[in-house]
Short mmCIF file of N, CA and C and ligand atoms in Angstrom, two decimals:
data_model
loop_
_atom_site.label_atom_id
_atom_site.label_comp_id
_atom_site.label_asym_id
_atom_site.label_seq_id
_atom_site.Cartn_x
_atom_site.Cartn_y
_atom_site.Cartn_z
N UNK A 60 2.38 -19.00 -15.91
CA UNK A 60 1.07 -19.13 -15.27
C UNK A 60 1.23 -19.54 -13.80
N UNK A 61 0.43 -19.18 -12.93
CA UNK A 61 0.63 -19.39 -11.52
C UNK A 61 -1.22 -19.84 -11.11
N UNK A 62 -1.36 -21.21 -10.76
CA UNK A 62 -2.43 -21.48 -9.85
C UNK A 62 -2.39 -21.42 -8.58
N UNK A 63 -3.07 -20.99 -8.04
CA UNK A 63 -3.76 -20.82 -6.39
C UNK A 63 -4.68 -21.20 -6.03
N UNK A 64 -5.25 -22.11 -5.16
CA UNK A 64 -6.29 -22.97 -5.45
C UNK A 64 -7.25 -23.33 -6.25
N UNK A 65 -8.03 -22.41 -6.56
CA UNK A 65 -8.80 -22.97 -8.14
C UNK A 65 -8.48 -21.80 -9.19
N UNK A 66 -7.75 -20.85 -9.02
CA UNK A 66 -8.01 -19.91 -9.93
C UNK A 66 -6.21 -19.99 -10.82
N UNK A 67 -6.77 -19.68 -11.88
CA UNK A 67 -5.46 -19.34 -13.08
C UNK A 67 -4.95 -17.75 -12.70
N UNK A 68 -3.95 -17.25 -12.72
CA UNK A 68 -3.09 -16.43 -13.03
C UNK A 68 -2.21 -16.14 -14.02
N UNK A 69 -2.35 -15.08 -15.09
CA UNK A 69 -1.00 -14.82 -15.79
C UNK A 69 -0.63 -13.72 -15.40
N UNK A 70 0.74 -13.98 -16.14
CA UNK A 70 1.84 -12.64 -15.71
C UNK A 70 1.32 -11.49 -16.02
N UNK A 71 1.54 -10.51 -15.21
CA UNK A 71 0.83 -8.86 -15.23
C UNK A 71 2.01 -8.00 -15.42
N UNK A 72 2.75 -7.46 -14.18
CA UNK A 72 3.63 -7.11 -14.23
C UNK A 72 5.55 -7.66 -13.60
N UNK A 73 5.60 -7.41 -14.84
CA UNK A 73 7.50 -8.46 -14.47
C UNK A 73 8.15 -7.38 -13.38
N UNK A 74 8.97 -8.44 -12.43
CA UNK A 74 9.99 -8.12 -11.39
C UNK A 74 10.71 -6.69 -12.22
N UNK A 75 11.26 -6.67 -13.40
CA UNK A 75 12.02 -6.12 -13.21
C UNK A 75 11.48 -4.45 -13.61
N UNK A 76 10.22 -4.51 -14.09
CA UNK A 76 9.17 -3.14 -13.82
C UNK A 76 8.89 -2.62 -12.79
N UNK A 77 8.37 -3.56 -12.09
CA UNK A 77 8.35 -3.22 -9.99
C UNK A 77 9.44 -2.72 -9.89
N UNK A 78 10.93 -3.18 -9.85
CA UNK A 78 12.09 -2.37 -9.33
C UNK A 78 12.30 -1.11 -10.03
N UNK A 79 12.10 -1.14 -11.05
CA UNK A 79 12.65 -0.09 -11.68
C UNK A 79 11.40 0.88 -11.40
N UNK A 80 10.63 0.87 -11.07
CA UNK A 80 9.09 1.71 -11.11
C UNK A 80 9.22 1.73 -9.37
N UNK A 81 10.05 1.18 -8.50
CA UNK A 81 10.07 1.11 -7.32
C UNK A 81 11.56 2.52 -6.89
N UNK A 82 12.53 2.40 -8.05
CA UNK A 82 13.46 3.33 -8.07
C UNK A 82 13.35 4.71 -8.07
N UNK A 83 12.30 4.65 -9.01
CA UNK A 83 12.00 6.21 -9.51
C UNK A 83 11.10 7.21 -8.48
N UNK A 84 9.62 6.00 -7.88
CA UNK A 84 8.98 6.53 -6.38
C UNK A 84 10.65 6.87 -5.18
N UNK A 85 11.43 5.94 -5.16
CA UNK A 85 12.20 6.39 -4.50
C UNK A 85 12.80 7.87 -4.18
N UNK A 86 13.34 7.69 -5.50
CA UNK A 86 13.99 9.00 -6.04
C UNK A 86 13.46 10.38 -5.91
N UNK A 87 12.29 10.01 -6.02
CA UNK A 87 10.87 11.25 -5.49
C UNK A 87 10.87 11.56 -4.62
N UNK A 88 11.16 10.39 -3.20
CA UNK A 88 10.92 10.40 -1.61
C UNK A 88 11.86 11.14 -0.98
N UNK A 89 13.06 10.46 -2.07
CA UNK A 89 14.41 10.97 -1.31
C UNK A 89 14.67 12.83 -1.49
N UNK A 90 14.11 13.16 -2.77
CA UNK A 90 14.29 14.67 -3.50
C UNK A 90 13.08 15.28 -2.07
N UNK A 91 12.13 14.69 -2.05
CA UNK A 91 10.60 15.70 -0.84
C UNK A 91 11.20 15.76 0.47
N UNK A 92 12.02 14.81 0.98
CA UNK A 92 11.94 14.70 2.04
C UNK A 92 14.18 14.53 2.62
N UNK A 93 14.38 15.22 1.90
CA UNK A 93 16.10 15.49 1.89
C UNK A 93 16.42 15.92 3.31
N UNK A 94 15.38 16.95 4.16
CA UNK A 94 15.97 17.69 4.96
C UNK A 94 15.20 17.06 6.02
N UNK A 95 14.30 15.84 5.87
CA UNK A 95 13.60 15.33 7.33
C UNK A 95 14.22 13.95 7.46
N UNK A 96 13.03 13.56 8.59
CA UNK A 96 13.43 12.17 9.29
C UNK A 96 12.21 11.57 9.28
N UNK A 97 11.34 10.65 8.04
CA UNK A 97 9.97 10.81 7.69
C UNK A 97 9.95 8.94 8.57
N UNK A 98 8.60 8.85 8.88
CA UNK A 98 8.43 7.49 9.69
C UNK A 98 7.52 6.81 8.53
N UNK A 99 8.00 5.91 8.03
CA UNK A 99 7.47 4.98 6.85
C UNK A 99 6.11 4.07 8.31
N UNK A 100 4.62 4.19 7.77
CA UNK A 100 3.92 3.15 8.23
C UNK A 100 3.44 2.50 6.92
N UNK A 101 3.68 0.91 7.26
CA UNK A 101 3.43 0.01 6.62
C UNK A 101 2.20 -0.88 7.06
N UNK A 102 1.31 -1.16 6.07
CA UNK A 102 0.07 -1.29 6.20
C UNK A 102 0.44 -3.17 5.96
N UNK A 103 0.28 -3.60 6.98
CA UNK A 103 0.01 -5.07 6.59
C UNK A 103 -1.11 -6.23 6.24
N UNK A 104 -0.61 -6.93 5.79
CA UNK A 104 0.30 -7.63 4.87
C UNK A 104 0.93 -7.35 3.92
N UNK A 105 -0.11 -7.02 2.82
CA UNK A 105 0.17 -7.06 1.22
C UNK A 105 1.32 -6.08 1.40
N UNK A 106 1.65 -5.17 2.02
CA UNK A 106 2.62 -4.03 1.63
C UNK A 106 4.06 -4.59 2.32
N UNK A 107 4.16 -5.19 2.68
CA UNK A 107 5.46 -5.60 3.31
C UNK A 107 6.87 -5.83 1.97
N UNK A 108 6.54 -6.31 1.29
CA UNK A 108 7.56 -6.40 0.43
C UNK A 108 7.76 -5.11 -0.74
N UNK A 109 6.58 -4.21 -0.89
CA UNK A 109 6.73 -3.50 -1.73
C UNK A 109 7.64 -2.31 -0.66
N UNK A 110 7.36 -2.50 0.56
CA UNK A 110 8.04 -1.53 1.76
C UNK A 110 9.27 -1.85 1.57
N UNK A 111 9.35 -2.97 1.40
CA UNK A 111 10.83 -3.49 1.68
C UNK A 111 11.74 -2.63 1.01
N UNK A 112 11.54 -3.01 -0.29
CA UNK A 112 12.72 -2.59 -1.43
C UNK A 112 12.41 -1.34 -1.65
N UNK A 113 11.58 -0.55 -1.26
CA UNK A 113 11.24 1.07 -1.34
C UNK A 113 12.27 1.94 -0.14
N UNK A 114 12.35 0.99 1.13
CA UNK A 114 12.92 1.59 2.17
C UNK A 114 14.22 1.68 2.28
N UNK A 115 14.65 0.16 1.19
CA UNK A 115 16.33 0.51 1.09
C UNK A 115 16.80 1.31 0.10
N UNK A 116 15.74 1.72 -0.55
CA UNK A 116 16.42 2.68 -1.47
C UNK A 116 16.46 4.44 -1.16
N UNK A 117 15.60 4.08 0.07
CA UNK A 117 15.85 5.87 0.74
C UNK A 117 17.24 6.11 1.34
N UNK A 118 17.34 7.41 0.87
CA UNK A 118 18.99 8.05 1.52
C UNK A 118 18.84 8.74 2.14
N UNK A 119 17.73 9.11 3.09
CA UNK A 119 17.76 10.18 4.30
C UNK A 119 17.51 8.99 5.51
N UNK A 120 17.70 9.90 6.85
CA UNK A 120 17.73 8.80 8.09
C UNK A 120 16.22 8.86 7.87
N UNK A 121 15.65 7.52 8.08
CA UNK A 121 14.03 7.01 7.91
C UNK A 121 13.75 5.87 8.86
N UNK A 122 12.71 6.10 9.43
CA UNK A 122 12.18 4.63 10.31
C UNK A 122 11.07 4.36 9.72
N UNK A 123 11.06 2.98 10.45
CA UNK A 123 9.67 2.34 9.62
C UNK A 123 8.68 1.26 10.72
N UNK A 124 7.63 1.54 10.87
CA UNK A 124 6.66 0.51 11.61
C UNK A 124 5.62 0.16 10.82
N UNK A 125 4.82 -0.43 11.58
CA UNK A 125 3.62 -1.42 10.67
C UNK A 125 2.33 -0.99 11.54
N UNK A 126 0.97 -1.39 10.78
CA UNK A 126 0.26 -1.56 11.40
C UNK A 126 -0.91 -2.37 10.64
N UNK A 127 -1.84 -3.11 11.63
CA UNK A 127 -2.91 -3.66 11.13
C UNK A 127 -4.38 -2.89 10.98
N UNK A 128 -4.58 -3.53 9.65
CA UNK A 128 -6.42 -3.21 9.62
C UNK A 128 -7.32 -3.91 9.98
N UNK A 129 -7.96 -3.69 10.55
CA UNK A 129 -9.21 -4.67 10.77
C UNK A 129 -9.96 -4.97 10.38
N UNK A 130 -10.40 -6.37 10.32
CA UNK A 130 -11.75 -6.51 9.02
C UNK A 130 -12.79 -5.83 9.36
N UNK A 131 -12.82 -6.34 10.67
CA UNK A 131 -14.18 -5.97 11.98
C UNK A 131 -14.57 -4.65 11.41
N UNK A 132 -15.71 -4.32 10.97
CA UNK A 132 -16.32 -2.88 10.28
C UNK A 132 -17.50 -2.74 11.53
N UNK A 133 -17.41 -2.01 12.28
CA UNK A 133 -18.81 -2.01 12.89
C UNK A 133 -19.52 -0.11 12.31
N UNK A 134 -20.48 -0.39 12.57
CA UNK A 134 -21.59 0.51 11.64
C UNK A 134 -22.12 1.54 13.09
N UNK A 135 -22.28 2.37 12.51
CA UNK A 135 -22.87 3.45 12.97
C UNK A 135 -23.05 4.95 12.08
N UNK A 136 -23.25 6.33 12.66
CA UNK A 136 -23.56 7.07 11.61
C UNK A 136 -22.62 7.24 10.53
N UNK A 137 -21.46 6.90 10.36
CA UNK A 137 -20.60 7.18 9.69
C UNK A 137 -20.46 5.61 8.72
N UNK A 138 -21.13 4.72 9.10
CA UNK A 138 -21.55 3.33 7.98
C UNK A 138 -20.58 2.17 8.73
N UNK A 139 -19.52 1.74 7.76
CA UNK A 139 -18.96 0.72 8.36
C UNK A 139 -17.17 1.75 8.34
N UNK A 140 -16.48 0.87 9.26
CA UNK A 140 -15.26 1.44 9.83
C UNK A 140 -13.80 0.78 10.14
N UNK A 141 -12.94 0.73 8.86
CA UNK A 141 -11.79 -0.42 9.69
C UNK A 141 -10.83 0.17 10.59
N UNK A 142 -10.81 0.04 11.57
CA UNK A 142 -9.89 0.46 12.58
C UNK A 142 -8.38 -0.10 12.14
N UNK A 143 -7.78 0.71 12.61
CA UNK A 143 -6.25 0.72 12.70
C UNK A 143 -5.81 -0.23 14.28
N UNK A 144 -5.32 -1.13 13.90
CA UNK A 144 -4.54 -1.73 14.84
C UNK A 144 -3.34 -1.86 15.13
N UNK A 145 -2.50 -1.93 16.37
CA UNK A 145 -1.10 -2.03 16.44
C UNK A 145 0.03 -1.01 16.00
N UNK A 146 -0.66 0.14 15.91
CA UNK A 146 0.31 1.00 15.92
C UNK A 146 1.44 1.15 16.73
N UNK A 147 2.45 1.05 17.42
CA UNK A 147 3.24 1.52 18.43
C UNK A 147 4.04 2.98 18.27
N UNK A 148 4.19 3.48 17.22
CA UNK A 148 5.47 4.42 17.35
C UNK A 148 4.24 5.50 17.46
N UNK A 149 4.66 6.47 18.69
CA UNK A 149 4.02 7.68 18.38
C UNK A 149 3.72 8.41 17.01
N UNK A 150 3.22 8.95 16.57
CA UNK A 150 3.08 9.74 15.15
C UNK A 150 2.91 11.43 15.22
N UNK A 151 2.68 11.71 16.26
CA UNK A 151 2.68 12.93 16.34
C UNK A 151 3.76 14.04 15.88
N UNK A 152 3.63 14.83 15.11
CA UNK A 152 4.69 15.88 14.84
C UNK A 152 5.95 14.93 13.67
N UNK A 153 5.16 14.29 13.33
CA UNK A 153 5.65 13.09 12.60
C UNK A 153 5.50 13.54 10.97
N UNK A 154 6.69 13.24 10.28
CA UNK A 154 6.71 13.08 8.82
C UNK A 154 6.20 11.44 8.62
N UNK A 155 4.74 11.24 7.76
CA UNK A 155 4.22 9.86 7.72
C UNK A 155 3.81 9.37 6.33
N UNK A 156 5.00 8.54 6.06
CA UNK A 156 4.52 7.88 4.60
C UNK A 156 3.73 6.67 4.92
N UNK A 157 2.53 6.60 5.19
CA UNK A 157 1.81 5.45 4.49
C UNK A 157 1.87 4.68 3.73
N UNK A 158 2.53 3.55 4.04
CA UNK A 158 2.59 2.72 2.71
C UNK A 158 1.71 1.51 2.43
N UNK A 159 0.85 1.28 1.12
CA UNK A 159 0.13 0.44 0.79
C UNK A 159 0.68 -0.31 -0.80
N UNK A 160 -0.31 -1.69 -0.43
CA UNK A 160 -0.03 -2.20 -1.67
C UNK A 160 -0.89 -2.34 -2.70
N UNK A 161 -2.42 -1.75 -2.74
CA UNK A 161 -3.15 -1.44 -4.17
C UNK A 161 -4.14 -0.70 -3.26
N UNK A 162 -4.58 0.16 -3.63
CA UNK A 162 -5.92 0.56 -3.77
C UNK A 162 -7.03 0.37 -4.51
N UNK A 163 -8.00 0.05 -3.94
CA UNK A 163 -8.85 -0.35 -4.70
C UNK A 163 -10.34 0.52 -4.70
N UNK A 164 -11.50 0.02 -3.36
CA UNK A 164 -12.23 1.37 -3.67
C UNK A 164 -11.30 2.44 -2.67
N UNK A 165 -10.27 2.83 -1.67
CA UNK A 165 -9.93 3.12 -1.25
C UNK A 165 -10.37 3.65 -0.17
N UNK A 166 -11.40 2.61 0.55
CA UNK A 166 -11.89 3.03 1.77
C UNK A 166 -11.12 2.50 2.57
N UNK A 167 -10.59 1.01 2.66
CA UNK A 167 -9.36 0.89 3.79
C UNK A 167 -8.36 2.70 4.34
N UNK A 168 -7.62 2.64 2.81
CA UNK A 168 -6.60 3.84 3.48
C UNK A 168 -7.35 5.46 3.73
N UNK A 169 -8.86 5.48 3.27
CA UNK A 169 -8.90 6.58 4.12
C UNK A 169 -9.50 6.44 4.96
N UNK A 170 -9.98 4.95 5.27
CA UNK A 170 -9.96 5.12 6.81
C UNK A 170 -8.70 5.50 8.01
N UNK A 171 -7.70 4.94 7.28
CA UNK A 171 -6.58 4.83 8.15
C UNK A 171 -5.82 6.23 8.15
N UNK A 172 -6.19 6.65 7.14
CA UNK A 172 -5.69 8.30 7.04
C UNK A 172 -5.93 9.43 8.43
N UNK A 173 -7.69 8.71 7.97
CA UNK A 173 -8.49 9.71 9.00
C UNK A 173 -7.99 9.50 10.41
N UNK A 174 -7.92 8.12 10.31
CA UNK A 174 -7.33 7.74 11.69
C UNK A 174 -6.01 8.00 12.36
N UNK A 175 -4.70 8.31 11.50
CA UNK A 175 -3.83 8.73 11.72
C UNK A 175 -3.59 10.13 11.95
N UNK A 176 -4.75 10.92 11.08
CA UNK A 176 -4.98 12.54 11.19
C UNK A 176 -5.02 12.98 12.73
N UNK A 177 -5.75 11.87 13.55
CA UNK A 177 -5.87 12.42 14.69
C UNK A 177 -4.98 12.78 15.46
N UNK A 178 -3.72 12.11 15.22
CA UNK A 178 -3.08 12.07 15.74
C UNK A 178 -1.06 13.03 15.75
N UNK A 179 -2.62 13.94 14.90
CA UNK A 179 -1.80 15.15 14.79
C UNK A 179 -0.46 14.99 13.94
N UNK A 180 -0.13 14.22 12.74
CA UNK A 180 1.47 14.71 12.40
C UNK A 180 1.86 15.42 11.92
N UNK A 181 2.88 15.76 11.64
CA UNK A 181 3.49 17.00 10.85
C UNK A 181 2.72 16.99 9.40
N UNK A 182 3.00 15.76 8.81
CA UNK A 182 2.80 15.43 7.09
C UNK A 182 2.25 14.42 7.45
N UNK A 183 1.29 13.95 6.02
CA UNK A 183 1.12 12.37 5.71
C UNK A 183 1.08 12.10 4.41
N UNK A 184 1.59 11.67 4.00
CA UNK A 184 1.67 11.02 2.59
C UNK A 184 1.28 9.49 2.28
N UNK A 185 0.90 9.45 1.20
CA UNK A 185 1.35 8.01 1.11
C UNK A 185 1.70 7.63 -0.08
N UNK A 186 1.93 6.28 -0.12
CA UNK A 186 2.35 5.88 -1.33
C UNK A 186 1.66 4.21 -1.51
N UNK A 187 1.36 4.00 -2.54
CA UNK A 187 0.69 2.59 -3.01
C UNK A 187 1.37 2.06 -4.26
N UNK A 188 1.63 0.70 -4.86
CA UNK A 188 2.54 0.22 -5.30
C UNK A 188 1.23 0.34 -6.76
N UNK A 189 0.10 0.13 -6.26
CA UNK A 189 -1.14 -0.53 -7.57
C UNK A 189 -2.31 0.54 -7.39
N UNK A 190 -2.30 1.25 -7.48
CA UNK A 190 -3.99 1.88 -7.98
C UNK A 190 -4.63 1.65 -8.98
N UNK A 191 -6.15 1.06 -8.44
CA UNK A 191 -7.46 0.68 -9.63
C UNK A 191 -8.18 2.29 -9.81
N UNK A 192 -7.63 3.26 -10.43
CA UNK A 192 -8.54 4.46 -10.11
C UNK A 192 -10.19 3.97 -10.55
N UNK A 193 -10.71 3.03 -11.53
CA UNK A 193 -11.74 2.98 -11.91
C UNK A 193 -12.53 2.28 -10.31
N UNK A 194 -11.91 1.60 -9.82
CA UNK A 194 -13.03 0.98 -8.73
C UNK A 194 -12.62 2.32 -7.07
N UNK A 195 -12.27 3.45 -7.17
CA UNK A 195 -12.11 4.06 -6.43
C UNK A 195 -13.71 5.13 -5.86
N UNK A 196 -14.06 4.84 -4.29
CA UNK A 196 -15.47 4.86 -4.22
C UNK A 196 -15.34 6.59 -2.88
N UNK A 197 -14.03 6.69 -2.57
CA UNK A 197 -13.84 7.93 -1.79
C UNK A 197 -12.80 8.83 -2.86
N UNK A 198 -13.01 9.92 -2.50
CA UNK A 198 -11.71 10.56 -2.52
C UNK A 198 -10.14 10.10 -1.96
N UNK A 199 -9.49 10.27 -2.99
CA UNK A 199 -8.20 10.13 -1.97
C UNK A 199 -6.80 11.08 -2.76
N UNK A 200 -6.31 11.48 -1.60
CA UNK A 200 -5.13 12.16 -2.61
C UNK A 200 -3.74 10.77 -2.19
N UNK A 201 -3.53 10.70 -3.56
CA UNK A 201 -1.91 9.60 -3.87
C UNK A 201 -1.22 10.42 -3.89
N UNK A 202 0.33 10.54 -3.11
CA UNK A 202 1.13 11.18 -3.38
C UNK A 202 2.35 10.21 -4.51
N UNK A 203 2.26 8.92 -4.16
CA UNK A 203 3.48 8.06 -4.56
C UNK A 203 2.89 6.91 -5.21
N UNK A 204 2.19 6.28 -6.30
CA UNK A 204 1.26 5.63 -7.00
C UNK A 204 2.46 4.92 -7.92
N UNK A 205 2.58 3.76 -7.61
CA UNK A 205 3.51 2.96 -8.56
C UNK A 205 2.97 2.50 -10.22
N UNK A 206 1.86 1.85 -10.00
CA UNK A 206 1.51 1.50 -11.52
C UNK A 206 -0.15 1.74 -11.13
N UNK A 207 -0.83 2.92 -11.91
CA UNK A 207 -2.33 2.67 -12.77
C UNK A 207 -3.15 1.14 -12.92
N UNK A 208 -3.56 0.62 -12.70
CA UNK A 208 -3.93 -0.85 -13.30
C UNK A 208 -5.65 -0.67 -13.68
N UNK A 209 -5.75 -1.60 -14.24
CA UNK A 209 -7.30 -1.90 -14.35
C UNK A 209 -8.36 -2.38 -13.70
N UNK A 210 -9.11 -2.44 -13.64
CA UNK A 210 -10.07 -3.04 -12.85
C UNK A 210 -10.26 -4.64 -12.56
N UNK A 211 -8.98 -5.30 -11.99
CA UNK A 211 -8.69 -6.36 -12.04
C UNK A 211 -8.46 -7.51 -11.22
N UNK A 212 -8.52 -8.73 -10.78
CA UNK A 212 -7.76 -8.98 -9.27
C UNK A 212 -6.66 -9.52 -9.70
N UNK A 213 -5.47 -8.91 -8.74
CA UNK A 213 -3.90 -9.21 -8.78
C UNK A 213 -3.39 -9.95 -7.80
N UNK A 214 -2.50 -10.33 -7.93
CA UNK A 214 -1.75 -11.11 -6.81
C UNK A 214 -0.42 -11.42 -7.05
N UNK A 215 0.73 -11.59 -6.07
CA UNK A 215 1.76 -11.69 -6.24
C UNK A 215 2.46 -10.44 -5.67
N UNK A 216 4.29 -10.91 -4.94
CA UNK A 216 5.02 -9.65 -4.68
C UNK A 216 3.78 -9.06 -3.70
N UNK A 217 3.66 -9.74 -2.93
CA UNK A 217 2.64 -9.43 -1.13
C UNK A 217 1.70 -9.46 -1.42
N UNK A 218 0.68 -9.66 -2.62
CA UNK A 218 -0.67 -9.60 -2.95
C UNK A 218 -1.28 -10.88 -2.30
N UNK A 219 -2.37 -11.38 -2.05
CA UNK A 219 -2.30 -12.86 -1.78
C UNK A 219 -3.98 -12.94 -2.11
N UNK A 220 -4.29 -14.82 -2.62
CA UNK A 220 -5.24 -14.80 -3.11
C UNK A 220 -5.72 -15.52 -1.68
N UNK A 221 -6.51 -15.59 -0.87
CA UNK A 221 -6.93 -16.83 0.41
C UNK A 221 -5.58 -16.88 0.97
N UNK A 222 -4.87 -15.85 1.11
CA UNK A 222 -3.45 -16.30 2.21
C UNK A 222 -2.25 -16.78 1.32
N UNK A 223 -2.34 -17.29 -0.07
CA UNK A 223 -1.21 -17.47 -1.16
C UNK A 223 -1.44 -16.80 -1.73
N UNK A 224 -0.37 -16.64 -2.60
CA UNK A 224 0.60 -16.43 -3.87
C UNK A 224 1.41 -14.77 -3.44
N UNK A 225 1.77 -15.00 -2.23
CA UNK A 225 2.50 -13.73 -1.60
C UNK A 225 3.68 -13.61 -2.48
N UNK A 226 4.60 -14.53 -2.15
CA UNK A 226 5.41 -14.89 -2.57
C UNK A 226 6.23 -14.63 -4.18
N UNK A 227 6.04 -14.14 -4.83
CA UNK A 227 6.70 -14.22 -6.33
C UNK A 227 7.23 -12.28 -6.49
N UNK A 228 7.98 -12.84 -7.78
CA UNK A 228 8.68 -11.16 -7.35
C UNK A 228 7.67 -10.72 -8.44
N UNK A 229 7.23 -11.23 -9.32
CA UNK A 229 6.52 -10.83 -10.19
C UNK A 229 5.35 -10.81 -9.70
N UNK A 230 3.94 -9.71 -10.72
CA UNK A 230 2.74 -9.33 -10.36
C UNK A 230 1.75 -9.99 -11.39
N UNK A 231 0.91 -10.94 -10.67
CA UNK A 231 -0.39 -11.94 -12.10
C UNK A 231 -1.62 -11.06 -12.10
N UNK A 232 -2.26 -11.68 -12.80
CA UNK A 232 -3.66 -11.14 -13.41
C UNK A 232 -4.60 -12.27 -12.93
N UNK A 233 -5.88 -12.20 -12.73
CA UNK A 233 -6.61 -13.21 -12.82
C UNK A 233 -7.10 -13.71 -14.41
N UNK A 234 -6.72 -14.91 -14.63
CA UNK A 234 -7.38 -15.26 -16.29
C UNK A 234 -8.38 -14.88 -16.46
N UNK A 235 -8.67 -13.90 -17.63
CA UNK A 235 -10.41 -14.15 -17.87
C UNK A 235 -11.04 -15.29 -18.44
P1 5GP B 402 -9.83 -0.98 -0.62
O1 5GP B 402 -10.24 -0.62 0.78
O2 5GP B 402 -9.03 0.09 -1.31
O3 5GP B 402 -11.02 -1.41 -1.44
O4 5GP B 402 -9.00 -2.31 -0.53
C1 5GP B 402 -7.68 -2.34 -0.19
C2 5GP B 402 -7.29 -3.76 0.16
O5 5GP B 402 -8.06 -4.74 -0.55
C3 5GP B 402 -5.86 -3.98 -0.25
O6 5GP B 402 -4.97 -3.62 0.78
C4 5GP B 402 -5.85 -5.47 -0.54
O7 5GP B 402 -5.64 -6.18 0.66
C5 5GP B 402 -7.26 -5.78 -1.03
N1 5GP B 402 -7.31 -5.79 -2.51
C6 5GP B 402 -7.94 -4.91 -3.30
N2 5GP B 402 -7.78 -5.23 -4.61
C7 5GP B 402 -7.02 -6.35 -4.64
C8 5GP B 402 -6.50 -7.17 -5.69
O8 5GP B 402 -6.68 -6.96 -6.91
N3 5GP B 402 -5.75 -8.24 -5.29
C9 5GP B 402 -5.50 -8.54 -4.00
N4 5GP B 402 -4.76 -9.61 -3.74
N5 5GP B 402 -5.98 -7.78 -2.98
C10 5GP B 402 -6.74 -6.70 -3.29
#
């Protein structure tokens, strides 16, 4: 069991499912993308560690940058909007794995999709460690989907509840 300020957690998914369920997305990346030089963007926070151990297991030459989302939604005809922050590496003409750590209704990453579209790359893919398909409120195409889950809140292994429980290699549940 893992507490975080007022809330209970049990174990969801064990460390050694993530790796091994982290091997096999690998193995996928490495077979699609044998003959390129694909630029891993990493969506921060939550995705930092699932990036981690995904990136050392690629065997083609691969780079990797980060970028931020913004909470800041401002509204206009298109509703509310999280901007992409801090990008640095050009993307253009770019092989681009997106990497996230759950989806949920999946308006964050297609915002960030759309937003990266502009910018012309070769490919974009992505990949997410957790998809809730039931709370999913856009379209989205997953290319690299680690585990299905339920309609649930998780945490752990970069998830965080108020800024904790990043930390653990393993993935909790909220108690019902
Ligand atoms: P979406 O835009 O797909 O609704 O939300 C994506 C973001 O919401 C994720 O990157 C994550 O930060 C947060 N999120 C969604 N579901 C969960 C969850 O079950 N646990 C945690 N810790 N964060 C979540």
């Amino acid at each position: 069991m893992l507490t975080i300020h007022d809330k209970t957690f049990v174990p969801f998914i064990a460390a050694h499912e993530i790796q091994q369920r982290i091997t096999a997305l690998a193995a996928q990346i490495n077979a699609d993308y044998r003959d390129k030089q694909p630029l891993m963007v990493v969506i921060l926070n939550g995705a930092v560690l699932f990036a981690a151990d995904l990136f050392k297991q690629l065997t083609m030459p691969c780079e990797i940058t980060f970028l931020r989302v913004s909470s800041y939604q401002k509204t206009g005809s298109t509703g509310q909007l999280k901007q992409v922050l801090g990008l640095s590496e050009p993307i253009t003409d770019r092989d681009i794995i997106v990497v996230e750590d759950i989806v949920d209704t999946g308006l964050t990453l297609a915002d960030v999709c759309e937003q990266l579209r502009e910018s012309r790359p070769a490919t974009l893919k992505v990949a997410t460690l957790l998809f809730k398909p039931e709370a999913l409120k856009r379209p989205l195409d997953l290319d690299y989907v680690g585990f299905d889950i339920e309609n649930r809140f998780v945490v752990g292994y970069g998830l965080d509840y108020d800024g904790l429980g990043r930390n653990t290699q393993d993935i909790f549940v909220l108690s019902e």
